[in-house]
Structure formats: structure tokens, C-alpha cells
Amino acid sequence: METQNELLKAKGDQVFVGTYARYPVAMVKGEGTRLYDADGREYLDFLGGIAVAALGHCHPRVTEAICRQAGELVHVSNLYYTRPQTELAELLVANTFADRVFMANSGAEANEAAMKLARIASPEGKYGIITLEGSFHGRTLAAVAATGQSKFHQGFEPMPEGFRHAPFGDLAALEAMIDDTTCAIMCEPIQGESGVRPLEVEYLKAIRALCDARGLLLIFDEVQTGVGRTGSLYAYQQLGVVPDIMTSAKGLGNGMPIGAMLTTEKLAAKMVPGTHASTFGGNPVACAAAVATLTVMLEESFFSAVNANSTHFQAGLAKMVGKYPALVTQVRGSGMMLGLVLTETGKEHGTPIVNALLEKGFIINFAGGTALRFVPPLTVTREEIDQLLTALDVTLAEL
């Protein structure tokens, strides 16, 4: 007899476009850090929908906001104002460098808005955007072109014109790539999809200085680092480097699909009616969820708890480096965006480690063929972290 997981998998495999290598599990319920599959099995989710469930699954205040808004107004064209969208924009402006916000549906769409703004706000003939090797900026065609990993380009060539990828960490090479057509440099403070790889603070400061000296715009893609993931509302706030344009998504709506492009008053003035739009961007229900999410995060002591648990988590992962030097070599990242970098030998076991942990009831993933990635809800408890560390220890010992 087929289990419920097997039944749903079989049905899905007959009707979905096969763009995902899905695990043979159908999730039916979430609560905090915990997920439950169709057969009633419980998992501790240290992937959080890939950094989306910032406050955990079905956080009661977010759920209440969604239900309340769904009973009042679900959609209206952006030809009209809505209360949740205005409240969200006010919160983002009050708590970031930005003066203006454009609402989108996703990180890729927010990045598209950022790239369009960089081009329209730059002098005629300046359209080139330089990103970094190893970057990931989304799955739409322009976002794929901006992504500095050739594997994401394959099969979709030719890429849209105007995107170049500088070697990671090489400022001189980056500067050498700037020409008369360049309008912006775009980067993630921590590259998530290439294995939780942080950009050094001095490197980011040098990029900012380079942009200022050469008249370029600096775009921070904070889709994954943003909304509390690194231990502050946005990563740039810890770095002393302020972008001209920033994108946000993933954790912004705690699971509801929403993205945002944030910028200054001066740049925003270049986006006039007709230059850009989104049918569903800033949807009232998604915005209500985002307002509730940000309101929780901005409460006193929220980030001190996140950072205290992060310190505990990092210390536990560091013990693995000392205990299994043949398999793991380094812990990197900050807040609840952590990577355990595998050795060359360990990389061969990356996917088997993920699978073995799933069998034990823990969800993580293997990012960039380099590191085990841990992006759990920011509300994960110390006890849950210890359970994951124990399971990881057992798994590494079994190799």
C-alpha cells in the first residue's frame, strides 16, 4: 500500500514541469521550526524555505494578519493606494537608508526593478552592470544574466546584453572591467547560493569607494541576507557600507510572496508612471504579513536573542571542524545564515549528508557544491540547535 507521501509524489510527478529535484516528501503542516509530512512524520527545518520562514512556520501574529487582511481586501490594482502597502513602505523607509520603495512579488522581480532603475537613472549609453563570480540574483532572464555562475546560463543563451562578472574578491580586476558603458556594480553582502560566502568588509568598502569615484551606482542584493537573516534587519547595517539601491524578499513576508526594491529620493525620481509596474506587487495580504513580520523583528531584544543563538550554533559547528578535519574545514556566515564548508573529500558526501539528515528528521541543504547551509527560522531555539548538532555529529561519524 502506498503511503500518503508516495501517493502525492506519484501524482505530482505526472503533472509538474520537472524543474525541481524534489525530495520524496509532501509537507502538509508547519509550526515554528517544525514541519510535518503527509504521513505524520516531524522534521526540524533548518532551511526555512531557503531563508524565507524568518519567524518560523505559521507564526501566530503573521497568520492573524493574513487572515484579517484576507477578510477585508485581497487585491486591488496599484492604480490605488492600500493601507498595508503604505504601512510596509513606511516601516522599510523608517528602518533603512531608503527614501522610496517599489513593491514586487519576489527577489528576482525586485532585482529586475533594481537593474532597470540603475539603467534609467544613469546617463545615456551607460547600461552595463558588473556582478561577482559566484553570485546568484534570481531566475528571470536578466537576473540569470546577472548571476555569476555559468551553470545557470546553460541552455538559455544568448544572455541579455550588459552583464559582466568580476572575479570574487579581486578589486583590481573589478576596476579593470569598468568601461564607458558601466552604470552599476551589484553584489550580495554574503553569497548564499555559492556556499554562504561573505564578502570582506574592506572589499565592500572599496567597492563603494570605487562606485563613488567612477560615478557608478552600488546595488546590494539583500534578498537572502535581508530581513534579519544575518542578525540585523539588513546586512549592510553591520558593515558600514550603504548602497544606492537594495533589494529584499524571502523573509520579508515570512512565507508570503513579496519583494521590494529600496532606493533614495534622487534615484526614485527617475522612475515615473509607465516606466515600471507589477500587477501583484504589494498585494495587500502579502504586505500585511510583511508588516507583522517586521513589527515582530523590530521589537526590543529580538536580534540580541538571534545573535546569542547564532554564537551558540557557530560554536557547535566549529566543534565539527575540529572533530572531523577530513570532512569539514570552516564555519562561515553570520546570524542564522551559516555554512559549514566541506573539504574536497567532504564535498563528495555533501548530498549524502543532506539525505542522511532528512532520514533523521532534519532539513538542510548543500549549497554551491561547497558548504552545508543552515538558514533556520530566526526563532529557532537553543534546544533545537543542539538536536541538529547531535544529528550532524552522528551523520559525520557514520561516513
Coordinates of C-alpha atoms in Angstrom, one line a residue:
M1 CA 0.0 0.0 0.0
E2 CA 1.3 3.5 -0.9
T3 CA 1.9 6.0 1.8
Q4 CA 0.4 9.5 1.6
N5 CA 3.9 10.8 0.7
E6 CA 4.3 8.2 -2.1
L7 CA 0.8 8.9 -3.4
L8 CA 1.3 12.7 -3.6
K9 CA 4.8 12.2 -5.1
A10 CA 3.3 9.9 -7.8
K11 CA 0.5 12.4 -8.6
G12 CA 2.9 15.4 -8.7
D13 CA 5.4 13.6 -10.9
Q14 CA 2.7 13.1 -13.6
V15 CA 1.7 16.8 -13.8
F16 CA 4.6 19.1 -12.8
V17 CA 7.2 20.6 -15.2
G18 CA 10.3 18.9 -13.9
T19 CA 12.3 21.9 -12.8
Y20 CA 12.9 20.7 -9.3
A21 CA 14.7 17.7 -7.9
R22 CA 12.2 17.2 -5.1
Y23 CA 12.7 15.0 -2.1
P24 CA 10.1 12.2 -1.8
V25 CA 8.3 14.0 1.0
A26 CA 5.0 16.0 0.9
M27 CA 4.8 18.7 3.6
V28 CA 1.3 19.3 5.0
K29 CA 1.8 21.4 8.2
G30 CA 4.3 23.8 9.8
E31 CA 4.6 25.2 13.2
G32 CA 7.7 27.2 14.3
T33 CA 10.8 25.3 13.3
R34 CA 8.8 22.1 12.8
L35 CA 7.4 20.7 9.6
Y36 CA 5.1 17.6 9.3
D37 CA 4.8 15.4 6.2
A38 CA 1.7 13.7 4.8
D39 CA 2.5 10.5 6.8
G40 CA 2.6 12.5 10.0
R41 CA 6.4 12.5 10.4
E42 CA 8.0 15.5 12.1
Y43 CA 11.1 17.4 10.9
L44 CA 13.2 20.2 12.3
D45 CA 13.5 22.7 9.5
F46 CA 17.0 24.3 9.3
L47 CA 16.4 25.5 5.7
G48 CA 13.3 27.6 6.4
G49 CA 12.0 27.5 2.8
I50 CA 15.5 28.7 1.9
A51 CA 15.7 31.6 4.3
V52 CA 12.0 32.5 3.9
A53 CA 10.3 31.4 7.2
A54 CA 12.1 34.1 9.2
L55 CA 9.8 33.8 12.2
G56 CA 9.1 30.1 11.7
H57 CA 6.2 28.4 10.1
C58 CA 2.7 29.9 10.7
H59 CA 3.8 32.5 13.2
P60 CA 0.6 33.4 15.1
R61 CA 0.9 37.1 14.6
V62 CA 1.6 36.8 10.9
T63 CA -1.2 34.3 10.5
E64 CA -3.6 36.6 12.2
A65 CA -2.5 39.5 10.0
I66 CA -3.0 37.3 6.8
C67 CA -6.5 36.1 7.9
R68 CA -7.6 39.6 8.9
Q69 CA -6.5 41.2 5.7
A70 CA -7.9 38.3 3.6
G71 CA -11.3 39.1 5.1
E72 CA -11.0 42.8 4.2
L73 CA -9.2 43.2 0.8
V74 CA -7.2 40.6 -1.1
H75 CA -6.3 42.6 -4.3
V76 CA -6.6 46.0 -5.9
S77 CA -4.6 47.4 -8.7
N78 CA -1.6 49.6 -8.0
L79 CA -3.6 52.4 -9.5
Y80 CA -4.9 52.7 -6.0
Y81 CA -3.4 53.1 -2.5
T82 CA -3.8 50.4 0.2
R83 CA -3.2 50.6 3.9
P84 CA -0.9 47.5 4.2
Q85 CA 1.3 48.6 1.4
T86 CA 1.7 52.1 2.7
E87 CA 2.4 50.8 6.2
L88 CA 5.1 48.4 4.9
A89 CA 6.8 51.1 2.9
E90 CA 6.8 53.4 5.9
L91 CA 8.4 50.7 8.0
L92 CA 11.1 50.0 5.4
V93 CA 11.9 53.6 4.9
A94 CA 12.0 54.3 8.7
N95 CA 14.4 51.4 9.3
T96 CA 16.8 51.6 6.3
F97 CA 18.8 54.1 4.3
A98 CA 16.0 54.3 1.7
D99 CA 13.5 57.1 1.0
R100 CA 11.4 55.2 -1.5
V101 CA 10.1 51.6 -2.1
F102 CA 8.9 49.7 -5.1
M103 CA 6.9 46.6 -4.2
A104 CA 7.4 43.3 -6.2
N105 CA 6.4 39.7 -5.9
S106 CA 9.9 38.1 -5.5
G107 CA 13.6 38.6 -5.2
A108 CA 14.1 38.2 -8.9
E109 CA 11.5 40.7 -9.7
A110 CA 12.9 43.1 -7.1
N111 CA 16.3 42.7 -8.8
E112 CA 14.8 43.4 -12.2
A113 CA 13.4 46.6 -10.8
A114 CA 16.9 47.5 -9.3
M115 CA 18.6 46.9 -12.6
K116 CA 16.1 48.9 -14.6
L117 CA 16.4 51.7 -12.1
A118 CA 20.2 51.7 -12.4
R119 CA 19.9 51.9 -16.2
I120 CA 17.3 54.6 -16.4
A121 CA 18.9 56.7 -13.7
S122 CA 22.3 56.7 -15.5
P123 CA 23.5 58.9 -18.4
E124 CA 22.6 57.7 -21.9
G125 CA 24.9 54.9 -23.1
K126 CA 25.6 53.6 -19.6
Y127 CA 23.8 50.3 -19.1
G128 CA 26.4 47.8 -18.1
I129 CA 26.1 46.1 -14.7
I130 CA 29.1 44.3 -13.1
T131 CA 28.3 41.5 -10.7
L132 CA 30.6 39.0 -9.0
E133 CA 31.5 35.4 -9.9
G134 CA 29.6 33.0 -7.6
S135 CA 26.7 35.4 -7.3
F136 CA 23.0 34.5 -7.6
H137 CA 20.4 37.1 -8.5
G138 CA 17.3 35.1 -9.5
R139 CA 15.7 33.0 -12.2
T140 CA 14.2 35.6 -14.6
L141 CA 16.3 36.1 -17.8
A142 CA 18.0 39.4 -16.8
A143 CA 18.6 38.0 -13.2
V144 CA 20.1 34.9 -14.7
A145 CA 22.4 37.1 -16.9
A146 CA 23.4 39.0 -13.8
T147 CA 24.1 35.8 -11.9
G148 CA 27.8 35.0 -11.9
Q149 CA 27.6 31.2 -12.2
S150 CA 27.7 29.8 -15.8
K151 CA 25.7 26.7 -14.9
F152 CA 22.6 28.9 -14.6
H153 CA 23.1 30.3 -18.1
Q154 CA 23.4 27.0 -19.9
G155 CA 20.6 26.3 -22.3
F156 CA 19.3 29.9 -22.1
E157 CA 21.8 31.7 -24.3
P158 CA 22.2 34.2 -25.6
M159 CA 22.1 36.1 -22.4
P160 CA 20.7 39.7 -22.3
E161 CA 23.4 42.2 -23.1
G162 CA 25.2 44.3 -20.5
F163 CA 26.2 42.0 -17.7
R164 CA 29.8 41.1 -16.7
H165 CA 31.1 39.1 -13.8
A166 CA 34.2 40.1 -11.9
P167 CA 36.4 37.6 -10.1
F168 CA 35.3 37.3 -6.5
G169 CA 37.4 39.4 -4.1
D170 CA 39.7 40.9 -6.8
L171 CA 39.2 44.6 -6.6
A172 CA 41.8 45.4 -9.3
A173 CA 40.1 43.0 -11.8
L174 CA 36.7 44.6 -10.9
E175 CA 38.0 48.1 -11.6
A176 CA 39.6 47.0 -14.9
M177 CA 36.2 45.8 -16.1
I178 CA 34.6 49.2 -15.8
D179 CA 34.3 51.0 -19.1
D180 CA 32.3 53.9 -20.5
T181 CA 29.1 51.7 -20.6
T182 CA 29.1 50.7 -17.0
C183 CA 26.4 52.1 -14.8
A184 CA 26.4 49.9 -11.6
I185 CA 28.1 47.3 -9.5
M186 CA 25.7 44.7 -8.0
C187 CA 26.6 42.3 -5.2
E188 CA 25.3 40.3 -2.2
P189 CA 27.0 41.0 1.1
I190 CA 27.0 37.2 1.6
Q191 CA 26.7 34.9 -1.4
G192 CA 24.2 32.3 -0.3
E193 CA 23.9 30.1 -3.3
S194 CA 27.7 29.6 -3.7
G195 CA 28.0 28.2 -0.2
V196 CA 27.4 31.1 2.3
R197 CA 30.4 33.1 1.1
P198 CA 30.8 36.5 2.8
L199 CA 32.4 39.5 1.1
E200 CA 35.1 41.0 3.3
V201 CA 34.0 44.4 4.8
E202 CA 37.1 46.1 3.4
Y203 CA 36.3 44.7 0.0
L204 CA 32.8 46.1 0.2
K205 CA 34.0 49.4 1.3
A206 CA 36.5 49.5 -1.6
I207 CA 33.6 48.7 -4.0
R208 CA 31.6 51.6 -2.5
A209 CA 34.6 53.9 -2.9
L210 CA 35.1 52.7 -6.5
C211 CA 31.5 53.4 -7.3
D212 CA 31.8 56.9 -5.9
A213 CA 35.0 57.6 -7.7
R214 CA 33.7 56.4 -11.1
G215 CA 30.2 57.7 -10.8
L216 CA 28.5 54.2 -10.6
L217 CA 25.6 53.0 -8.6
L218 CA 26.0 50.4 -5.9
I219 CA 23.2 47.8 -5.7
F220 CA 23.1 45.4 -2.8
D221 CA 21.1 42.2 -3.4
E222 CA 19.9 41.5 0.2
V223 CA 17.2 39.0 -0.9
Q224 CA 18.8 36.3 1.2
T225 CA 20.8 38.3 3.7
G226 CA 17.9 40.6 4.4
V227 CA 15.1 40.8 6.9
G228 CA 17.0 39.7 9.9
R229 CA 18.9 36.8 8.5
T230 CA 22.4 38.0 9.4
G231 CA 21.5 39.3 12.9
S232 CA 20.4 42.8 11.9
L233 CA 17.4 43.9 9.8
Y234 CA 19.8 44.1 6.7
A235 CA 23.4 43.0 6.5
Y236 CA 24.6 46.4 5.2
Q237 CA 23.7 47.9 8.6
Q238 CA 26.5 45.9 10.2
L239 CA 29.1 46.7 7.5
G240 CA 29.2 50.5 7.4
V241 CA 28.6 50.4 3.6
V242 CA 25.4 52.0 2.3
P243 CA 24.1 51.1 -1.2
D244 CA 22.2 53.3 -3.6
I245 CA 19.7 50.6 -4.3
M246 CA 18.8 47.5 -2.3
T247 CA 16.6 44.6 -2.9
S248 CA 14.7 42.5 -0.4
A249 CA 12.4 39.4 -0.5
K250 CA 12.5 35.9 1.0
G251 CA 11.9 36.5 4.8
L252 CA 10.1 39.8 4.2
G253 CA 6.7 38.2 4.2
N254 CA 7.6 35.2 6.4
G255 CA 6.4 32.9 3.6
M256 CA 4.0 35.1 1.7
P257 CA 5.4 36.0 -1.8
I258 CA 6.7 39.6 -1.7
G259 CA 9.7 41.5 -2.8
A260 CA 10.8 45.1 -2.6
M261 CA 13.3 47.4 -4.2
L262 CA 14.5 50.3 -2.0
T263 CA 16.3 53.4 -3.1
T264 CA 17.0 57.1 -2.5
E265 CA 14.7 60.0 -3.3
K266 CA 17.0 61.2 -6.0
L267 CA 17.1 57.9 -7.9
A268 CA 13.5 57.1 -7.4
A269 CA 12.6 60.3 -9.2
K270 CA 13.8 58.6 -12.4
M271 CA 11.0 56.0 -12.1
V272 CA 7.9 57.9 -13.3
P273 CA 4.5 56.5 -14.2
G274 CA 4.8 54.0 -17.1
T275 CA 8.5 53.1 -16.6
H276 CA 7.8 50.0 -14.4
A277 CA 4.9 48.1 -12.7
S278 CA 3.8 44.9 -11.2
T279 CA 0.3 43.5 -11.2
F280 CA 0.5 41.7 -7.9
G281 CA 3.5 43.6 -6.3
G282 CA 2.5 45.0 -3.0
N283 CA -0.5 42.7 -2.7
P284 CA -2.5 43.7 0.5
V285 CA -2.4 40.3 2.1
A286 CA 1.4 39.8 1.4
C287 CA 2.0 43.4 2.7
A288 CA 0.0 42.7 5.9
A289 CA 2.1 39.6 6.5
A290 CA 5.3 41.7 5.9
V291 CA 4.2 44.4 8.3
A292 CA 3.5 41.8 11.0
T293 CA 6.9 40.2 10.3
L294 CA 8.9 43.4 10.6
T295 CA 6.9 44.5 13.6
V296 CA 8.0 41.4 15.5
M297 CA 11.6 41.7 14.4
L298 CA 11.8 45.4 15.4
E299 CA 10.8 44.6 19.0
E300 CA 13.4 45.0 21.7
S301 CA 15.7 42.1 22.3
F302 CA 14.7 40.2 19.1
F303 CA 18.1 40.4 17.4
S304 CA 20.0 40.0 20.7
A305 CA 18.3 36.6 21.0
V306 CA 19.1 35.7 17.4
N307 CA 22.8 36.7 17.8
A308 CA 23.1 34.8 21.1
N309 CA 21.7 31.6 19.5
S310 CA 23.9 32.2 16.4
T311 CA 27.0 32.3 18.6
H312 CA 26.0 29.0 20.2
F313 CA 25.2 27.5 16.8
Q314 CA 28.6 28.6 15.3
A315 CA 30.5 27.2 18.3
G316 CA 28.7 23.9 17.8
L317 CA 29.6 23.8 14.1
A318 CA 33.2 24.8 14.9
K319 CA 33.5 21.7 17.0
M320 CA 32.7 19.6 13.9
V321 CA 35.7 21.3 12.2
G322 CA 37.9 20.1 15.0
K323 CA 36.4 16.7 15.2
Y324 CA 36.1 15.8 11.5
P325 CA 39.0 17.7 9.8
A326 CA 39.0 15.3 6.9
L327 CA 35.4 16.3 6.1
V328 CA 34.8 19.9 7.2
T329 CA 37.1 22.8 7.2
Q330 CA 35.4 26.1 8.1
V331 CA 32.3 27.8 9.5
R332 CA 31.3 31.0 7.8
G333 CA 28.4 33.4 7.7
S334 CA 26.6 35.3 10.5
G335 CA 23.3 35.4 12.3
M336 CA 21.2 32.5 11.2
M337 CA 22.9 32.3 7.8
L338 CA 25.6 29.8 8.4
G339 CA 27.6 27.5 6.2
L340 CA 29.8 24.5 7.2
V341 CA 32.4 24.3 4.4
L342 CA 33.4 20.8 3.3
T343 CA 36.8 19.6 2.4
E344 CA 37.5 18.2 -1.1
T345 CA 36.8 14.8 0.4
G346 CA 33.8 16.1 2.3
K347 CA 32.2 17.6 -0.8
E348 CA 31.7 14.1 -2.2
H349 CA 29.5 13.5 0.8
G350 CA 27.5 16.8 0.6
T351 CA 24.3 15.4 -0.8
P352 CA 24.5 12.1 1.1
I353 CA 24.8 14.2 4.3
V354 CA 21.7 16.1 3.5
N355 CA 19.9 12.9 2.7
A356 CA 21.0 11.2 5.9
L357 CA 19.9 14.2 8.0
L358 CA 16.5 14.1 6.2
E359 CA 16.2 10.5 7.2
K360 CA 16.9 11.5 10.8
G361 CA 14.2 14.3 10.6
F362 CA 16.4 17.4 9.9
I363 CA 16.2 19.6 6.8
I364 CA 19.3 21.4 5.5
N365 CA 20.8 21.8 2.0
F366 CA 24.1 21.6 0.2
A367 CA 24.9 25.0 -1.4
G368 CA 27.2 25.6 -4.3
G369 CA 28.7 22.2 -4.1
T370 CA 30.8 23.6 -1.3
A371 CA 29.0 24.0 2.1
L372 CA 26.2 22.6 4.2
R373 CA 23.8 25.6 4.5
F374 CA 21.8 26.3 7.7
V375 CA 19.2 29.1 7.4
P376 CA 16.6 28.1 10.0
P377 CA 13.8 30.3 11.4
L378 CA 15.4 33.2 13.4
T379 CA 13.2 31.9 16.2
V380 CA 14.9 28.5 16.4
T381 CA 15.6 27.6 20.0
R382 CA 18.9 26.5 21.5
E383 CA 17.5 23.1 22.2
E384 CA 16.6 22.7 18.5
I385 CA 20.0 23.8 17.5
D386 CA 21.5 21.2 19.8
Q387 CA 19.3 18.5 18.3
L388 CA 20.6 19.4 14.9
L389 CA 24.2 19.4 16.0
T390 CA 23.8 16.0 17.6
A391 CA 22.3 14.5 14.4
L392 CA 25.0 16.2 12.3
D393 CA 27.7 14.7 14.6
V394 CA 26.2 11.2 14.2
T395 CA 26.0 11.6 10.5
L396 CA 29.6 12.8 10.0
A397 CA 30.8 9.9 12.3
E398 CA 29.0 7.4 10.0
L399 CA 31.0 8.5 6.9

